PDB file of C-alpha atoms in Angstrom:
ATOM      1  CA  MET A  10      89.894 -96.736  31.941  1.00 49.00           C
ATOM      2  CA  LYS A  11      86.753 -94.584  31.790  1.00 48.00           C
ATOM      3  CA  SER A  12      85.041 -93.649  35.021  1.00 50.00           C
ATOM      4  CA  SER A  13      81.603 -95.058  35.561  1.00 50.00           C
ATOM      5  CA  ASN A  14      80.400 -91.597  36.567  1.00 54.00           C
ATOM      6  CA  SER A  15      81.072 -90.092  33.128  1.00 53.00           C
ATOM      7  CA  ARG A  16      77.989 -88.926  31.305  1.00 55.00           C
ATOM      8  CA  PRO A  17      77.143 -89.691  27.710  1.00 51.00           C
ATOM      9  CA  PRO A  18      77.582 -86.804  25.279  1.00 53.00           C
ATOM     10  CA  PHE A  19      74.762 -84.287  25.319  1.00 50.00           C
ATOM     11  CA  ASN A  20      72.246 -84.969  22.581  1.00 54.00           C
ATOM     12  CA  GLN A  21      70.833 -81.682  21.236  1.00 52.00           C
ATOM     13  CA  PRO A  22      67.151 -81.680  20.160  1.00 54.00           C
ATOM     14  CA  PRO A  23      66.508 -81.354  16.453  1.00 56.00           C
ATOM     15  CA  THR A  24      67.260 -77.804  15.521  1.00 63.00           C
ATOM     16  CA  VAL A  25      64.515 -75.465  14.311  1.00 65.00           C
ATOM     17  CA  MET A  26      66.831 -73.678  11.914  1.00 75.00           C
ATOM     18  CA  PRO A  27      65.806 -75.573   8.783  1.00 82.00           C
ATOM     19  CA  ARG A  28      62.143 -74.785   9.483  1.00 82.00           C
ATOM     20  CA  LEU A  29      62.905 -71.065  10.053  1.00 85.00           C
ATOM     21  CA  ILE A  30      64.976 -70.922   6.880  1.00 89.00           C
ATOM     22  CA  ARG A  31      62.110 -72.415   4.869  1.00 86.00           C
ATOM     23  CA  LEU A  32      59.694 -69.812   6.327  1.00 88.00           C
ATOM     24  CA  VAL A  33      62.004 -66.928   5.419  1.00 89.00           C
ATOM     25  CA  ILE A  34      62.501 -68.250   1.898  1.00 91.00           C
ATOM     26  CA  GLY A  35      58.754 -68.616   1.404  1.00 88.00           C
ATOM     27  CA  LEU A  36      58.164 -65.057   2.640  1.00 89.00           C
ATOM     28  CA  VAL A  37      60.834 -63.698   0.277  1.00 90.00           C
ATOM     29  CA  ILE A  38      59.304 -65.546  -2.667  1.00 92.00           C
ATOM     30  CA  MET A  39      55.855 -64.140  -1.835  1.00 90.00           C
ATOM     31  CA  LEU A  40      57.207 -60.579  -1.614  1.00 89.00           C
ATOM     32  CA  VAL A  41      59.068 -60.966  -4.911  1.00 88.00           C
ATOM     33  CA  GLY A  42      55.872 -62.209  -6.560  1.00 88.00           C
ATOM     34  CA  MET A  43      53.869 -59.277  -5.225  1.00 89.00           C
ATOM     35  CA  TYR A  44      56.537 -56.818  -6.460  1.00 86.00           C
ATOM     36  CA  LEU A  45      56.576 -58.378  -9.951  1.00 87.00           C
ATOM     37  CA  ALA A  46      52.778 -58.217 -10.129  1.00 85.00           C
ATOM     38  CA  TRP A  47      52.856 -54.524  -9.125  1.00 81.00           C
ATOM     39  CA  GLN A  48      55.528 -53.787 -11.770  1.00 80.00           C
ATOM     40  CA  LYS A  49      53.429 -55.470 -14.422  1.00 81.00           C
ATOM     41  CA  ALA A  50      50.367 -53.392 -13.464  1.00 78.00           C
ATOM     42  CA  GLN A  51      52.416 -50.178 -13.679  1.00 75.00           C
ATOM     43  CA  ASN A  52      53.702 -50.990 -17.176  1.00 73.00           C
ATOM     44  CA  GLN A  53      50.271 -51.683 -18.662  1.00 67.00           C
ATOM     45  CA  PRO A  54      48.969 -48.933 -21.055  1.00 60.00           C
ATOM     46  CA  PRO A  55      45.801 -47.097 -19.995  1.00 57.00           C
ATOM     47  CA  GLN A  56      42.617 -48.822 -21.007  1.00 59.00           C
ATOM     48  CA  GLN A  57      40.948 -47.255 -24.014  1.00 54.00           C
ATOM     49  CA  PRO A  58      37.229 -46.500 -23.732  1.00 50.00           C
ATOM     50  CA  ASP A  59      34.928 -48.942 -25.383  1.00 52.00           C
ATOM     51  CA  ASP A  60      33.543 -47.468 -28.601  1.00 50.00           C
ATOM     52  CA  SER A  61      30.440 -49.560 -28.234  1.00 49.00           C
ATOM     53  CA  VAL A  62      29.265 -47.546 -25.215  1.00 47.00           C
ATOM     54  CA  PRO A  63      27.061 -44.660 -26.422  1.00 51.00           C
ATOM     55  CA  VAL A  64      27.975 -41.182 -25.220  1.00 48.00           C
ATOM     56  CA  VAL A  65      24.966 -39.085 -24.228  1.00 50.00           C
ATOM     57  CA  ILE A  66      25.316 -35.318 -24.715  1.00 54.00           C
ATOM     58  CA  ALA A  67      22.913 -33.176 -22.747  1.00 52.00           C
ATOM     59  CA  PRO A  68      20.880 -30.792 -24.924  1.00 54.00           C
ATOM     60  CA  GLU A  69      21.737 -27.107 -24.709  1.00 57.00           C
ATOM     61  CA  VAL A  70      19.406 -25.240 -22.412  1.00 50.00           C
ATOM     62  CA  LYS A  71      18.547 -21.739 -23.541  1.00 54.00           C
ATOM     63  CA  LEU A  72      17.581 -19.419 -20.732  1.00 49.00           C
ATOM     64  CA  PRO A  73      15.143 -16.537 -21.362  1.00 50.00           C
ATOM     65  CA  PRO A  74      16.987 -13.317 -22.220  1.00 48.00           C
ATOM     66  CA  ASP A  75      17.613 -11.100 -19.285  1.00 47.00           C
ATOM     67  CA  GLU A  76      15.972  -7.703 -19.306  1.00 43.00           C
ATOM     68  CA  TRP A  77      19.390  -6.029 -19.309  1.00 38.00           C
ATOM     69  CA  GLN A  78      20.448  -7.883 -22.476  1.00 41.00           C
ATOM     70  CA  ASN A  79      17.973  -5.880 -24.545  1.00 42.00           C
ATOM     71  CA  GLU A  80      20.107  -2.771 -24.180  1.00 42.00           C
ATOM     72  CA  PRO A  81      22.900  -1.895 -26.651  1.00 43.00           C
ATOM     73  CA  SER A  82      26.281  -3.376 -25.846  1.00 43.00           C
ATOM     74  CA  THR A  83      27.805   0.108 -25.651  1.00 45.00           C
ATOM     75  CA  SER A  84      25.617   1.116 -22.696  1.00 43.00           C
ATOM     76  CA  PRO A  85      27.109   0.750 -19.200  1.00 47.00           C
ATOM     77  CA  VAL A  86      26.166  -2.305 -17.186  1.00 44.00           C
ATOM     78  CA  LYS A  87      23.307  -1.611 -14.796  1.00 46.00           C
ATOM     79  CA  GLU A  88      23.322  -3.103 -11.358  1.00 48.00           C
ATOM     80  CA  LYS A  89      20.128  -4.568 -10.001  1.00 47.00           C
ATOM     81  CA  THR A  90      19.404  -3.175  -6.602  1.00 47.00           C
ATOM     82  CA  ALA A  91      16.601  -3.905  -4.186  1.00 49.00           C
ATOM     83  CA  PRO A  92      13.835  -1.313  -4.319  1.00 50.00           C
ATOM     84  CA  GLU A  93      14.018   1.250  -1.566  1.00 52.00           C
ATOM     85  CA  GLU A  94      11.548   0.619   1.201  1.00 55.00           C
ATOM     86  CA  ARG A  95       8.918   3.330   1.140  1.00 59.00           C
ATOM     87  CA  PRO A  96       6.070   4.136   3.516  1.00 61.00           C
ATOM     88  CA  PRO A  97       2.563   3.390   2.296  1.00 61.00           C
ATOM     89  CA  SER A  98       1.043   6.079   0.137  1.00 57.00           C
ATOM     90  CA  VAL A  99      -2.514   7.217   0.682  1.00 56.00           C
ATOM     91  CA  ARG A 100      -4.882   7.973  -2.167  1.00 52.00           C
ATOM     92  CA  ALA A 101      -8.223   9.506  -1.388  1.00 46.00           C
ATOM     93  CA  GLU A 102     -11.127   7.590  -2.907  1.00 47.00           C
ATOM     94  CA  THR A 103     -12.939   9.226  -5.791  1.00 46.00           C
ATOM     95  CA  GLU A 104     -16.161   9.548  -3.803  1.00 57.00           C
ATOM     96  CA  ARG A 105     -14.385  11.432  -1.012  1.00 70.00           C
ATOM     97  CA  ALA A 106     -13.470  15.105  -0.849  1.00 88.00           C
ATOM     98  CA  VAL A 107     -10.308  15.936   1.077  1.00 93.00           C
ATOM     99  CA  LYS A 108     -10.144  19.196   2.981  1.00 94.00           C
ATOM    100  CA  SER A 109      -6.736  20.732   2.296  1.00 94.00           C
ATOM    101  CA  GLN A 110      -6.977  24.084   4.104  1.00 95.00           C
ATOM    102  CA  ILE A 111      -7.675  24.874   7.755  1.00 95.00           C
ATOM    103  CA  LYS A 112      -8.870  28.462   8.189  1.00 94.00           C
ATOM    104  CA  ASN A 113      -8.476  30.613  11.300  1.00 93.00           C
ATOM    105  CA  ALA A 114      -5.956  28.157  12.751  1.00 93.00           C
ATOM    106  CA  LYS A 115      -3.936  29.033  15.821  1.00 93.00           C
ATOM    107  CA  ILE A 116      -0.735  26.992  16.288  1.00 94.00           C
ATOM    108  CA  ARG A 117       1.008  26.991  19.647  1.00 93.00           C
ATOM    109  CA  ASN A 118       4.447  25.658  20.575  1.00 89.00           C
ATOM    110  CA  GLN A 119       5.263  23.432  23.539  1.00 87.00           C
ATOM    111  CA  ASP A 120       5.307  26.449  25.861  1.00 87.00           C
ATOM    112  CA  GLY A 121       1.775  27.386  24.820  1.00 90.00           C
ATOM    113  CA  ARG A 122       2.889  30.487  22.925  1.00 91.00           C
ATOM    114  CA  VAL A 123       1.112  31.160  19.628  1.00 93.00           C
ATOM    115  CA  VAL A 124       3.640  30.770  16.786  1.00 92.00           C
ATOM    116  CA  PHE A 125       1.240  30.980  13.831  1.00 93.00           C
ATOM    117  CA  GLU A 126      -2.234  32.358  13.118  1.00 93.00           C
ATOM    118  CA  GLY A 127      -4.067  32.117   9.839  1.00 93.00           C
ATOM    119  CA  THR A 128      -4.877  29.511   7.185  1.00 95.00           C
ATOM    120  CA  ILE A 129      -3.006  26.209   7.219  1.00 95.00           C
ATOM    121  CA  ASP A 130      -2.422  24.917   3.678  1.00 96.00           C
ATOM    122  CA  LEU A 131      -1.934  21.126   3.697  1.00 96.00           C
ATOM    123  CA  ARG A 132      -1.779  20.602  -0.069  1.00 96.00           C
ATOM    124  CA  ASP A 133       1.985  20.075  -0.302  1.00 95.00           C
ATOM    125  CA  THR A 134       1.975  17.633   2.605  1.00 95.00           C
ATOM    126  CA  LEU A 135      -1.037  15.703   1.224  1.00 96.00           C
ATOM    127  CA  ALA A 136       0.629  15.483  -2.194  1.00 95.00           C
ATOM    128  CA  ARG A 137       3.820  14.173  -0.612  1.00 95.00           C
ATOM    129  CA  ILE A 138       1.833  11.588   1.366  1.00 95.00           C
ATOM    130  CA  GLU A 139       0.103  10.463  -1.823  1.00 93.00           C
ATOM    131  CA  ARG A 140       3.510   9.904  -3.424  1.00 93.00           C
ATOM    132  CA  GLY A 141       4.689   7.943  -0.376  1.00 90.00           C
ATOM    133  CA  GLN A 142       7.579  10.383   0.071  1.00 91.00           C
ATOM    134  CA  ARG A 143       9.060  10.853   3.520  1.00 90.00           C
ATOM    135  CA  GLY A 144      10.144  14.236   4.812  1.00 86.00           C
ATOM    136  CA  SER A 145      13.358  15.164   6.566  1.00 85.00           C
ATOM    137  CA  HIS A 146      12.115  14.431  10.094  1.00 87.00           C
ATOM    138  CA  ALA A 147      12.851  11.012  11.567  1.00 87.00           C
ATOM    139  CA  ASN A 148       9.267  10.255  12.594  1.00 87.00           C
ATOM    140  CA  ASP A 149       7.781  11.231   9.230  1.00 93.00           C
ATOM    141  CA  GLY A 150       5.945   8.289   7.652  1.00 94.00           C
ATOM    142  CA  THR A 151       6.300   6.075  10.722  1.00 95.00           C
ATOM    143  CA  VAL A 152       3.600   4.053  12.459  1.00 96.00           C
ATOM    144  CA  PHE A 153       1.262   6.108  14.670  1.00 96.00           C
ATOM    145  CA  GLN A 154       0.509   4.112  17.816  1.00 95.00           C
ATOM    146  CA  ASN A 155      -2.672   6.033  18.815  1.00 96.00           C
ATOM    147  CA  ARG A 156      -1.660   5.815  22.466  1.00 94.00           C
ATOM    148  CA  GLU A 157      -4.013   8.663  23.359  1.00 91.00           C
ATOM    149  CA  LYS A 158      -6.894   6.624  21.841  1.00 94.00           C
ATOM    150  CA  ARG A 159      -8.385   9.747  20.276  1.00 96.00           C
ATOM    151  CA  LEU A 160      -8.764   7.951  16.955  1.00 97.00           C
ATOM    152  CA  PRO A 161     -10.845   4.793  16.370  1.00 96.00           C
ATOM    153  CA  GLN A 162      -9.085   1.721  17.736  1.00 96.00           C
ATOM    154  CA  LYS A 163      -7.354  -0.263  14.986  1.00 96.00           C
ATOM    155  CA  PRO A 164      -4.661  -2.997  14.861  1.00 95.00           C
ATOM    156  CA  SER A 165      -1.049  -1.961  15.333  1.00 93.00           C
ATOM    157  CA  GLY A 166       0.440  -0.517  12.146  1.00 95.00           C
ATOM    158  CA  TYR A 167      -2.930   0.669  10.794  1.00 97.00           C
ATOM    159  CA  TYR A 168      -2.140   4.387  11.182  1.00 97.00           C
ATOM    160  CA  HIS A 169       0.890   6.345   9.950  1.00 97.00           C
ATOM    161  CA  GLU A 170       1.846   9.898  10.899  1.00 96.00           C
ATOM    162  CA  TRP A 171       3.327  12.628   8.747  1.00 96.00           C
ATOM    163  CA  VAL A 172       4.853  15.951   9.771  1.00 95.00           C
ATOM    164  CA  HIS A 173       3.321  19.181   8.474  1.00 95.00           C
ATOM    165  CA  PRO A 174       5.901  21.950   8.972  1.00 93.00           C
ATOM    166  CA  THR A 175       5.033  24.939  11.106  1.00 92.00           C
ATOM    167  CA  PRO A 176       6.346  28.340   9.941  1.00 86.00           C
ATOM    168  CA  ASN A 177       9.084  29.917  12.068  1.00 82.00           C
ATOM    169  CA  GLN A 178       9.338  26.724  14.130  1.00 83.00           C
ATOM    170  CA  ARG A 179      12.458  24.600  14.446  1.00 82.00           C
ATOM    171  CA  GLY A 180      12.064  20.848  14.475  1.00 85.00           C
ATOM    172  CA  PRO A 181       8.939  18.937  13.485  1.00 89.00           C
ATOM    173  CA  GLY A 182       6.578  21.217  15.367  1.00 91.00           C
ATOM    174  CA  PRO A 183       3.123  20.234  16.690  1.00 94.00           C
ATOM    175  CA  GLN A 184       1.259  19.665  13.392  1.00 95.00           C
ATOM    176  CA  ARG A 185       0.666  16.148  12.059  1.00 96.00           C
ATOM    177  CA  VAL A 186      -1.359  14.413   9.385  1.00 97.00           C
ATOM    178  CA  VAL A 187      -2.386  10.869  10.340  1.00 97.00           C
ATOM    179  CA  THR A 188      -3.513   8.408   7.665  1.00 97.00           C
ATOM    180  CA  GLY A 189      -5.279   5.066   7.949  1.00 97.00           C
ATOM    181  CA  GLU A 190      -5.094   2.002   5.740  1.00 95.00           C
ATOM    182  CA  ASN A 191      -8.650   2.540   4.431  1.00 95.00           C
ATOM    183  CA  GLY A 192      -7.937   6.091   3.271  1.00 94.00           C
ATOM    184  CA  GLU A 193      -8.789   7.991   6.443  1.00 96.00           C
ATOM    185  CA  ILE A 194      -6.956  11.320   6.792  1.00 97.00           C
ATOM    186  CA  TYR A 195      -6.797  13.224  10.084  1.00 98.00           C
ATOM    187  CA  TYR A 196      -5.134  16.505  10.993  1.00 97.00           C
ATOM    188  CA  THR A 197      -3.919  17.502  14.455  1.00 97.00           C
ATOM    189  CA  PRO A 198      -2.581  21.036  15.125  1.00 96.00           C
ATOM    190  CA  ASP A 199      -1.559  20.353  18.721  1.00 95.00           C
ATOM    191  CA  HIS A 200       0.481  17.142  18.700  1.00 93.00           C
ATOM    192  CA  TYR A 201      -2.332  14.544  19.020  1.00 95.00           C
ATOM    193  CA  LYS A 202      -4.504  16.460  21.527  1.00 95.00           C
ATOM    194  CA  THR A 203      -7.290  17.119  19.013  1.00 96.00           C
ATOM    195  CA  PHE A 204      -8.014  15.695  15.568  1.00 97.00           C
ATOM    196  CA  GLU A 205     -10.026  16.881  12.587  1.00 96.00           C
ATOM    197  CA  ARG A 206     -10.950  14.430   9.841  1.00 96.00           C
ATOM    198  CA  LEU A 207     -10.063  15.774   6.406  1.00 96.00           C
ATOM    199  CA  ASP A 208     -11.631  13.152   4.125  1.00 93.00           C
ATOM    200  CA  GLN A 209     -15.397  13.415   3.844  1.00 78.00           C
ATOM    201  CA  LYS A 210     -17.827  11.492   1.685  1.00 61.00           C
ATOM    202  CA  GLN A 211     -19.540  13.610  -0.889  1.00 45.00           C
ATOM    203  CA  LYS A 212     -23.328  13.813  -0.550  1.00 46.00           C
TER     204      LYS A 212
END
C-alpha cells in the first residue's frame, strides 16, 4: 500500500533542446549558403571591358627643345649651374671723367710710417671694379657701411669698398676705392679718414 506522503513523479518543463537544434541548423545552412556564393564569385571569369565605351587618348605634348639639345650628340653633357654671385660692377657714365692717378701721394701704415711715396695708379683696380671682379682680400667688393659719415648719407648697401694694393705692404693695406650705386667713385689713402672723389662731370 502506497504511503500518502509519496510525491507524484517530477514533471520536467518542456525542454529547449529542439529549439536550440533548430537554431544551430539554421545557422549552418546560412553559412553553407554564404560559402557557396563566395565560391561562385571566385569561379567567375573577369569581366571584359565594354567595347561601346570610347577610349580617349591624350594628345602628345611636345615641349620646346632644350638649349642643350642643339649641341651634337657626341659632345659631353653640360650641367646647368647657378650663376656665381658677383658684386655690382661700376661703369662711369660717358659724361664723366674718372681720375685714375693720384700724384705726390704719401701712404702710411697703421704705425704712421710712410710705406710709399709717389704716384698711385688706380687703373688696374678701376678696371677690375668695372668687371665686377673681386680681389683676394675678404672685404674686397663688400658693402661699405660709411660709419665715419665722411661720405654723403645713403641707404644701407648703397656703397661698396674695394682694396687697392699698397706696394711692400702685407695684407689689404690702407688704400680703398669706394663706389656708389649711381656711379660715384671715391678714393681713400688712409683707411676712410679722408676721401677724394675720382669721377667728375666734364665741363
